[in-house]
Short mmCIF file of C-alpha atoms in Angstrom, two decimals:
data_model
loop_
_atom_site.label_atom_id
_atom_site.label_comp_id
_atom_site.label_asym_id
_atom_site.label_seq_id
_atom_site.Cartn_x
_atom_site.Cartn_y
_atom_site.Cartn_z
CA UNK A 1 27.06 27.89 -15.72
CA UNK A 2 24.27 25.70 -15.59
CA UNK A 3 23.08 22.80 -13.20
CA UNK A 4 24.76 20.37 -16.28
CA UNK A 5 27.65 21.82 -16.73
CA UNK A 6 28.62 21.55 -12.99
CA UNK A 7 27.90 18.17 -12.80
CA UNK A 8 29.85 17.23 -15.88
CA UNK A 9 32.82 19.16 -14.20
CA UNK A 10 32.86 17.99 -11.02
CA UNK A 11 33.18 13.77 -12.10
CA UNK A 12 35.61 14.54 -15.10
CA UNK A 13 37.51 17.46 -15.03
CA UNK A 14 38.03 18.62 -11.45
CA UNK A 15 40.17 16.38 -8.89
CA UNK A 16 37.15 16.16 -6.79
CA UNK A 17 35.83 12.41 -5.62
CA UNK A 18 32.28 11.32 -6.88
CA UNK A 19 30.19 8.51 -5.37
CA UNK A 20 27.32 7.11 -6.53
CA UNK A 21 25.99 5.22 -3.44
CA UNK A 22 23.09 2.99 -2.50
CA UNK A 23 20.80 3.85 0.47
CA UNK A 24 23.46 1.60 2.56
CA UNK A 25 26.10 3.69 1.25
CA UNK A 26 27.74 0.66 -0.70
CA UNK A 27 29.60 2.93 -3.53
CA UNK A 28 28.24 1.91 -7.12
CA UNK A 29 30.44 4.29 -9.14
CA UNK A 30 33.20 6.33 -8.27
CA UNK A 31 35.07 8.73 -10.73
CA UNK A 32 38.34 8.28 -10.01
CA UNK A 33 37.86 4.26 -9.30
CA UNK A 34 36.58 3.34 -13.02
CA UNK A 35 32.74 3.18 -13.67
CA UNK A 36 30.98 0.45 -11.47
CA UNK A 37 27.64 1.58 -12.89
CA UNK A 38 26.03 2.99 -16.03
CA UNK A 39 25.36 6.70 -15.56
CA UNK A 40 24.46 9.00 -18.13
CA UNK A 41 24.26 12.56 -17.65
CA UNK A 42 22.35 13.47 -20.51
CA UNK A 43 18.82 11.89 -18.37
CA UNK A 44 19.45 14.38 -15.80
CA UNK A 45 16.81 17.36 -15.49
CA UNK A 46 16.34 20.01 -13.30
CA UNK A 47 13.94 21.24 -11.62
CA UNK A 48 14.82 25.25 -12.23
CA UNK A 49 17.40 27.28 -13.62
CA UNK A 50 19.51 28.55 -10.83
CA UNK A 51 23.06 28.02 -11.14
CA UNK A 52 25.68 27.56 -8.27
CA UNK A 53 29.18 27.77 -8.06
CA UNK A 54 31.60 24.83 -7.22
CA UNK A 55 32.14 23.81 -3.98
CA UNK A 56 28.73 22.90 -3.33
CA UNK A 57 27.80 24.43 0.29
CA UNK A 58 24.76 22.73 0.36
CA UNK A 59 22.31 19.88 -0.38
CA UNK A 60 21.07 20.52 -4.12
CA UNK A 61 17.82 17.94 -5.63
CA UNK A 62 17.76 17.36 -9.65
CA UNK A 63 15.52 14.80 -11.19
CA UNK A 64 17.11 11.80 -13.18
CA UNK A 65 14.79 9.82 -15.71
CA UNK A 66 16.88 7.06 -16.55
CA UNK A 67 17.20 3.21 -15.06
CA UNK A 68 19.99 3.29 -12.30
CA UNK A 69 18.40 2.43 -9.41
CA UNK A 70 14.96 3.26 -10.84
CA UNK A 71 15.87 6.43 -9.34
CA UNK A 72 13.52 9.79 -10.50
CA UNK A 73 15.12 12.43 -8.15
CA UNK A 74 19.06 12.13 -6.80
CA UNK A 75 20.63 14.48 -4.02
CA UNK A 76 23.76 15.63 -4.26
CA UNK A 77 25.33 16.02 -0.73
CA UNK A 78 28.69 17.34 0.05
CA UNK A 79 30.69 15.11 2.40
CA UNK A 80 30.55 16.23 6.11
CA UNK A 81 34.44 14.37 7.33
CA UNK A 82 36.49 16.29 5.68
CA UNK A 83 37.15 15.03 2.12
CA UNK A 84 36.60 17.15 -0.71
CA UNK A 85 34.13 15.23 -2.52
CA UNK A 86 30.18 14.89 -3.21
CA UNK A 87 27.96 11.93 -2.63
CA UNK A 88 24.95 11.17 -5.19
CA UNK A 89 22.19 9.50 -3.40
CA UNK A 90 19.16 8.28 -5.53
CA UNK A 91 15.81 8.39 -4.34
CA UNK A 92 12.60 6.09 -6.13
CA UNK A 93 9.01 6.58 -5.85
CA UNK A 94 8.69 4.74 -2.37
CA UNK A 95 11.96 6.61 -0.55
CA UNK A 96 9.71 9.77 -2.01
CA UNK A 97 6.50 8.51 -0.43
CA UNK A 98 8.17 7.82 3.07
CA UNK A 99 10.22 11.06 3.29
CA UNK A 100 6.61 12.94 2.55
CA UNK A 101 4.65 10.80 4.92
CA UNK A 102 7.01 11.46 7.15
CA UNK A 103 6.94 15.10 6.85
CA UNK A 104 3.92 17.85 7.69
CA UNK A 105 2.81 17.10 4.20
CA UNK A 106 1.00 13.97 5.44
CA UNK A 107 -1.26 16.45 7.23
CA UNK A 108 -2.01 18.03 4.29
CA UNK A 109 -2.68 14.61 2.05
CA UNK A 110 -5.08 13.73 5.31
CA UNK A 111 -6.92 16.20 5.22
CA UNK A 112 -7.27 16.26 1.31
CA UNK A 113 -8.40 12.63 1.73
CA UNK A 114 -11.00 14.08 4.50
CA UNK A 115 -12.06 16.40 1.96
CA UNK A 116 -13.04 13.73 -0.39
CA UNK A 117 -14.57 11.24 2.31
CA UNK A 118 -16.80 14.47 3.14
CA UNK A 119 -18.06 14.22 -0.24
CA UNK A 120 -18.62 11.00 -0.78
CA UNK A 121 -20.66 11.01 2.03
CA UNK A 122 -23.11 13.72 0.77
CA UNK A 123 -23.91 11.81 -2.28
CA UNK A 124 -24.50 8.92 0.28
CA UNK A 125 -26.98 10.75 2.34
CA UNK A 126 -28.85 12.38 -1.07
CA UNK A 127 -29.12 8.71 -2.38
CA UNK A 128 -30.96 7.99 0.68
CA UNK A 129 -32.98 10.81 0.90
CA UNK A 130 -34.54 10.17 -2.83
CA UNK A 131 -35.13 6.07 -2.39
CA UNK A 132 -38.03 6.26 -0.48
CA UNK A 133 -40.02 7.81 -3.01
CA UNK A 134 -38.69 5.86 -5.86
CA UNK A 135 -38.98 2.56 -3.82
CA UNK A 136 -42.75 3.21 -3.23
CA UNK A 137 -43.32 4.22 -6.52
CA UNK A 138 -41.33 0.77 -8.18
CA UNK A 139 -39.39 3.12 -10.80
CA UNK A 140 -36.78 -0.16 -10.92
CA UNK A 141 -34.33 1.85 -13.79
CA UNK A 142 -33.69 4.06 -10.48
CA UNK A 143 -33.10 1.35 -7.77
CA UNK A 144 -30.71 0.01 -10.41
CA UNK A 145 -29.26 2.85 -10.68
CA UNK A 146 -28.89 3.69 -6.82
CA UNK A 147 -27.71 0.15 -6.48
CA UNK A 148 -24.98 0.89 -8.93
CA UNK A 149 -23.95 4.88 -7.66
CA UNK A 150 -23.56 2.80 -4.10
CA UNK A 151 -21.17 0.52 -5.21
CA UNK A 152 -19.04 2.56 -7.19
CA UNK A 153 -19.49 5.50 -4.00
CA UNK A 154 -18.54 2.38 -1.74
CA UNK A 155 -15.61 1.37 -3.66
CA UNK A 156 -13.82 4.80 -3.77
CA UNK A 157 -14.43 5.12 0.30
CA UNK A 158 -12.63 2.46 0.58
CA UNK A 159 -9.46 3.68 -1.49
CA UNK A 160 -9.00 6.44 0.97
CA UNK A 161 -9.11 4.13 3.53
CA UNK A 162 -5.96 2.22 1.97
CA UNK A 163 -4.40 5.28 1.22
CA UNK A 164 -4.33 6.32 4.44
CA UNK A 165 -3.28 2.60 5.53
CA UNK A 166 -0.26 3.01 3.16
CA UNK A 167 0.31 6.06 4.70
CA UNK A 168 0.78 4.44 8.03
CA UNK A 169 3.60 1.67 6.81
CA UNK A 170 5.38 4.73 5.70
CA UNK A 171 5.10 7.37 8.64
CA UNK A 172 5.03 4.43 11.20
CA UNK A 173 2.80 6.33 13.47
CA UNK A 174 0.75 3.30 14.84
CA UNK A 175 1.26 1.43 18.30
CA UNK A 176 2.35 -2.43 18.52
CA UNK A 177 1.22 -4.50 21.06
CA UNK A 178 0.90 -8.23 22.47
CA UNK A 179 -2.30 -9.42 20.83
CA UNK A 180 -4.76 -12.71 20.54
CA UNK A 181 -4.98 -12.43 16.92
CA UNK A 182 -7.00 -15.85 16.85
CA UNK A 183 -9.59 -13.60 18.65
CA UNK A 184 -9.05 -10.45 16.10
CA UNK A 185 -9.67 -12.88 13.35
CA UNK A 186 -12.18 -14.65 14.24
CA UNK A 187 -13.98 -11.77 14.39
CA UNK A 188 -13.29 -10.75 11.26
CA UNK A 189 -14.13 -13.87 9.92
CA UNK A 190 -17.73 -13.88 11.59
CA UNK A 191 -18.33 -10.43 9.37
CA UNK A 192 -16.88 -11.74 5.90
CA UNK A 193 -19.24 -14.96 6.65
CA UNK A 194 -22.32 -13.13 6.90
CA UNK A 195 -21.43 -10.80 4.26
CA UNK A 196 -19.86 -13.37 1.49
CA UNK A 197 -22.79 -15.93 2.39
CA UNK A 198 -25.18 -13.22 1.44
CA UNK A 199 -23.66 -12.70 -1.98
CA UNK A 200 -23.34 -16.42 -2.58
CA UNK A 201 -20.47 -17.36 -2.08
CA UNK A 202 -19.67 -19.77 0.79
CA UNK A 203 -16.95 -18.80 3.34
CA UNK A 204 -15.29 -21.31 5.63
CA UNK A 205 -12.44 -20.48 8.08
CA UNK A 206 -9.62 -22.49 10.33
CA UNK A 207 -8.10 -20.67 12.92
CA UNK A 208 -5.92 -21.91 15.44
CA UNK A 209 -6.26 -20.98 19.00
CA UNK A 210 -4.61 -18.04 21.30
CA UNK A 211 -2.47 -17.04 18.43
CA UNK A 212 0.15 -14.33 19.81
CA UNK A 213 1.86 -11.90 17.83
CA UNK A 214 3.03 -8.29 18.60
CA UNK A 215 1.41 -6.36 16.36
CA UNK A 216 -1.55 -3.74 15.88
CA UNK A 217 -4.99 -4.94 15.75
CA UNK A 218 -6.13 -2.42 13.29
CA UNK A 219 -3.51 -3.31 10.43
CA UNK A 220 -3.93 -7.09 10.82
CA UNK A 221 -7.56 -6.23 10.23
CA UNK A 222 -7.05 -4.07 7.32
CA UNK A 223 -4.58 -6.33 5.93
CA UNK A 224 -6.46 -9.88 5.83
CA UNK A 225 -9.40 -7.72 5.05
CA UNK A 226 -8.07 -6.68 1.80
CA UNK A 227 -6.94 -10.61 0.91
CA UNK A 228 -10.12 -11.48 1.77
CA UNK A 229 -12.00 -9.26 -0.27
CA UNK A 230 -9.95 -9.98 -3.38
CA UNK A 231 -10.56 -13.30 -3.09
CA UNK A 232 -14.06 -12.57 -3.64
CA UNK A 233 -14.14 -10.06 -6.11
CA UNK A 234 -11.59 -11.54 -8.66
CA UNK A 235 -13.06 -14.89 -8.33
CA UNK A 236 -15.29 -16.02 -11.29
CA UNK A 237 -16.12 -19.51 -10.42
CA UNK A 238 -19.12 -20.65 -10.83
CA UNK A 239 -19.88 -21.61 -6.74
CA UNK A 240 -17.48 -18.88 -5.30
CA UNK A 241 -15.83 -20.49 -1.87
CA UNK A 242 -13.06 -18.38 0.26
CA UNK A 243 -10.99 -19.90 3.09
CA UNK A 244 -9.03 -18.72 5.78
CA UNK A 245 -6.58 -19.99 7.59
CA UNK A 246 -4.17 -19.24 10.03
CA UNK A 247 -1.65 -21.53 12.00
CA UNK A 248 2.01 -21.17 13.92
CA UNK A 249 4.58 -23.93 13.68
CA UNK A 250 8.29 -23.29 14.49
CA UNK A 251 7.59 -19.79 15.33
CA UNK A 252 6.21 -18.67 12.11
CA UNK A 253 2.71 -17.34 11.80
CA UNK A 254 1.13 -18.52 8.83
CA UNK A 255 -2.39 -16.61 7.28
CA UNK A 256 -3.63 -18.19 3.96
CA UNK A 257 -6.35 -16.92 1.79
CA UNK A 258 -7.35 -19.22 -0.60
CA UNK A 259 -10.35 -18.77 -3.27
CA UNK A 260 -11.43 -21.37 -5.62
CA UNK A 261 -10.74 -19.44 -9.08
CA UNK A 262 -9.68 -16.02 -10.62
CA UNK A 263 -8.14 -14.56 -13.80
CA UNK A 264 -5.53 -12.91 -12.23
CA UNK A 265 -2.02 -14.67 -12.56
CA UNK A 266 0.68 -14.87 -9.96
CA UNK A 267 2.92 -12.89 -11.53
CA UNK A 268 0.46 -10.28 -11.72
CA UNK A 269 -0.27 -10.49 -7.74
CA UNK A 270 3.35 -10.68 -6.89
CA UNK A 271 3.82 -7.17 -9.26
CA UNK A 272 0.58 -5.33 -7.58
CA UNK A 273 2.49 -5.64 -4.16
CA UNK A 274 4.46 -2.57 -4.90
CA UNK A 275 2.06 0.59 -4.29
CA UNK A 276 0.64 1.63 -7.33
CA UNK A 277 2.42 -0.69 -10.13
CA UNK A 278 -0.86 -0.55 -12.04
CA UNK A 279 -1.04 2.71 -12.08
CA UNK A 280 1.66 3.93 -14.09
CA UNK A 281 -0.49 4.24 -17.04
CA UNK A 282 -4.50 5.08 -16.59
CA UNK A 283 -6.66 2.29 -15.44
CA UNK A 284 -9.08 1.29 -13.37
CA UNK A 285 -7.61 -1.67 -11.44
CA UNK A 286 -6.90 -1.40 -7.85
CA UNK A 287 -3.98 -2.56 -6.40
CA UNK A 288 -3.63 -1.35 -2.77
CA UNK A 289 -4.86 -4.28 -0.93
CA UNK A 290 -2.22 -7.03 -1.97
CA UNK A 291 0.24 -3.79 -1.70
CA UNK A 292 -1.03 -3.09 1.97
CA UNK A 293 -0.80 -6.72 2.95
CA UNK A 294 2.54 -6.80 2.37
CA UNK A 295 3.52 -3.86 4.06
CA UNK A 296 2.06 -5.48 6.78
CA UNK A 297 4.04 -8.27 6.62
CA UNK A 298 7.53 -6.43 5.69
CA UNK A 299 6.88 -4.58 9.18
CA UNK A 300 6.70 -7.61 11.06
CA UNK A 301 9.83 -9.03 9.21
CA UNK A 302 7.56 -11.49 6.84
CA UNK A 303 6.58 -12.04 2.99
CA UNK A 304 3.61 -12.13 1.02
CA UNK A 305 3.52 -15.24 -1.50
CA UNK A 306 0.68 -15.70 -4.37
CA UNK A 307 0.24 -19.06 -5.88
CA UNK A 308 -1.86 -19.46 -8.73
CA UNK A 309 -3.50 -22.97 -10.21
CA UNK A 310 -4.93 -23.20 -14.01
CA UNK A 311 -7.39 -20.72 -12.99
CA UNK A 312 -8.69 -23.13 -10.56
CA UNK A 313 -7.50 -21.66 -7.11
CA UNK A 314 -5.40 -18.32 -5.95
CA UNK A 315 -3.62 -18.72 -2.60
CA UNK A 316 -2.04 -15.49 -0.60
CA UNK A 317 0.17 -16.69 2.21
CA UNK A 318 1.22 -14.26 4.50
CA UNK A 319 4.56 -15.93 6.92
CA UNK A 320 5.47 -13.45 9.66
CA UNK A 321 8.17 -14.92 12.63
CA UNK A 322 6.88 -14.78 15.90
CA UNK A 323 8.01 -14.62 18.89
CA UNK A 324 7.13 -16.95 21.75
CA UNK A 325 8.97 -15.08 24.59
CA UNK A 326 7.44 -12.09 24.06
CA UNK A 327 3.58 -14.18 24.80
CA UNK A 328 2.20 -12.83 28.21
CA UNK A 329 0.54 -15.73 30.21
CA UNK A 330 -2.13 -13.08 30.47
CA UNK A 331 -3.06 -10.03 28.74
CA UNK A 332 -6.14 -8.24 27.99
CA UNK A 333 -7.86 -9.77 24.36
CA UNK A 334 -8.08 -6.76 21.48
CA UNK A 335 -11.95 -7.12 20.19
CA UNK A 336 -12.72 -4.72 17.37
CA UNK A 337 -16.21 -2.98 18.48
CA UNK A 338 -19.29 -3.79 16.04
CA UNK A 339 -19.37 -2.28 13.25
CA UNK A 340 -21.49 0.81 13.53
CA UNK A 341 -20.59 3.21 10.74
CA UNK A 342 -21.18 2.60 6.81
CA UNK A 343 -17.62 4.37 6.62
CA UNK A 344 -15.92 2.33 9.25
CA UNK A 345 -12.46 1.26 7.84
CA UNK A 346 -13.47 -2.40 8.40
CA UNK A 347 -16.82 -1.96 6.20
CA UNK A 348 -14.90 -0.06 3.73
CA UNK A 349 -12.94 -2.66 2.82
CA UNK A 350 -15.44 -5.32 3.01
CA UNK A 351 -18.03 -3.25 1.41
CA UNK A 352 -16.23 -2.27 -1.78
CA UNK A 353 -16.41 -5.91 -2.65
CA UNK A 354 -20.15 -6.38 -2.49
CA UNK A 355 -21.52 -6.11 -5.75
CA UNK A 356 -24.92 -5.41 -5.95
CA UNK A 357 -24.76 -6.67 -9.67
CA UNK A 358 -23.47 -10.39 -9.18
#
């Protein structure tokens, strides 16, 4: 008898108990309780063609392609007190993600990413090795051309580096502390400005003073990095301006990145903050920053909010609730060193922004 068949047995013919429950184990249907929830059987795949005998003595993993719970893989688990029933727990894309990160496979994805950082770099290091020539001998269809290989080299750098950010919100492998992050962004701030002023478009910044949070420095960074650098590439204003700002009042921590005009609608933001929403079909658009900064701010117990103006302005307000018991009257101030690598994660992010065409 096949996977199917079981199934089918075990919630209709057989005086066995079978829950469908959420990850906080709230039962959604229950065979012998009336159907709480639409389930249909005939969506249910497997992934080989063993067969098993009832009772289950172990854990056994089909796939399920329908709509409850936007579920694509459920476990069936036999219960551990004593009753003589199953649970079915249903897993999405993200529980998937988390259980992997969490798992040696992350070592493998790392290094897969370090396999494709490696060779990035070598087209890097041949681009520079042929410009000399080229620049002394004016051929300007190359420069345009090495100007253009950069960007696009630049631009997939930097989606390993939020891949492997992602990676982090899911493992949890980082270290919190108590930091300044007035000083953390400020610093930040002082590389965007340079940078955006460059490309014309004018950056200005308010940020309050000895801002606490417990946190890491590194994911703040990456985080208001990745707001930042939307904000500049999506903007098609005429006079590009960017803003930050970041205040506390009533022991919320409020970051706000505000540009002065984009195509992109809020309802499109708000969807791109789940990992990879547009990339369920092909396409080219990224979507890991706005999903990275709110990981960040889920972590820390906060939202991400988009607001969006007749094309005129796009805010992204990150809240996060701090904590004003937990601020040492002295502690030592997190500075990120200067950037000193073309493939530092800081300049990844910042760099994949900087068009060379606009």
């Amino acid at each position: 008898m096949k996977y199917i068949d079981n199934l089918i047995k075990v919630w209709e013919f057989c005086k066995r108990t079978v829950m469908i429950a959420d990850s906080e184990m709230n039962v959604l249907w229950c065979n012998k309780q009336g159907e709480q929830a639409l389930f249909d059987t005939a969506n249910l795949h497997f992934l080989n063609d063993a067969e098993f005998e009832l009772p289950i003595p172990s854990p056994v993993t089909v796939q399920y392609e329908g709509d409850f719970g936007l579920a694509r893989a459920v476990e069936i688990l036999p219960l551990e007190n004593g009753d003589d029933g199953y649970v079915l727990e249903f897993f999405d894309c993200d529980d998937i993600e988390l259980l992997s990160d969490r798992s040696a496979h992350l070592r493998y994805k790392s290094n897969f990413i370090g396999n494709i950082r490696s060779e990035l770099s070598q087209l890097i290091f041949m681009l520079d090795a042929n410009r000399p020539k080229y620049v002394e001998s004016g051929d300007l269809d190359y420069l345009n051309f090495d100007r253009e290989a950069r960007y696009r080299i630049l631009r997939s750098f930097s989606a390993t580096v939020n891949m492997n950010e992602l990676a982090k919100y899911y493992n949890g492998f980082y270290p919190n502390s108590v930091v300044n992050i007035s000083e953390v962004l400020t610093g930040l701030a002082q590389e965007v400005s340079e940078m955006f002023e460059k490309h014309a478009c004018k950056f200005t910044c308010k940020i309050q003073e000895r801002v606490c949070l417990y946190t890491n420095a590194d994911r703040l960074r990456a985080a208001v990095c990745n707001l930042l650098i939307n904000a500049y590439m999506y903007n098609e204003a005429q006079e590009r301006t960017c803003k930050l700002e970041v205040y506390t009042q009533d022991d919320v921590l409020t970051i706000i990145v505000e540009d002065n005009g984009g195509k992109v609608s809020a309802q499109e933001l708000e969807s791109c903050k789940k990992p990879f929403v547009s990339f369920r079909s092909f396409s080219e658009q990224e979507s890991l920053g706005i999903a990275i900064a709110s990981k960040y701010c889920e972590s820390l117990g906060g939202t991400l909010t988009a607001k969006c103006c007749n094309s005129t302005s796009t805010t992204m307000k990150m809240t996060i609730p701090i904590n004003t018991e937990r601020t040492p009257s002295d502690f030592r101030i997190c500075k990120v060193a200067p950037i000193t690598s073309r493939y530092d994660l800081q300049y990844c992010i910042l760099a994949k922004g900087i068009d060379p065409n606009k």
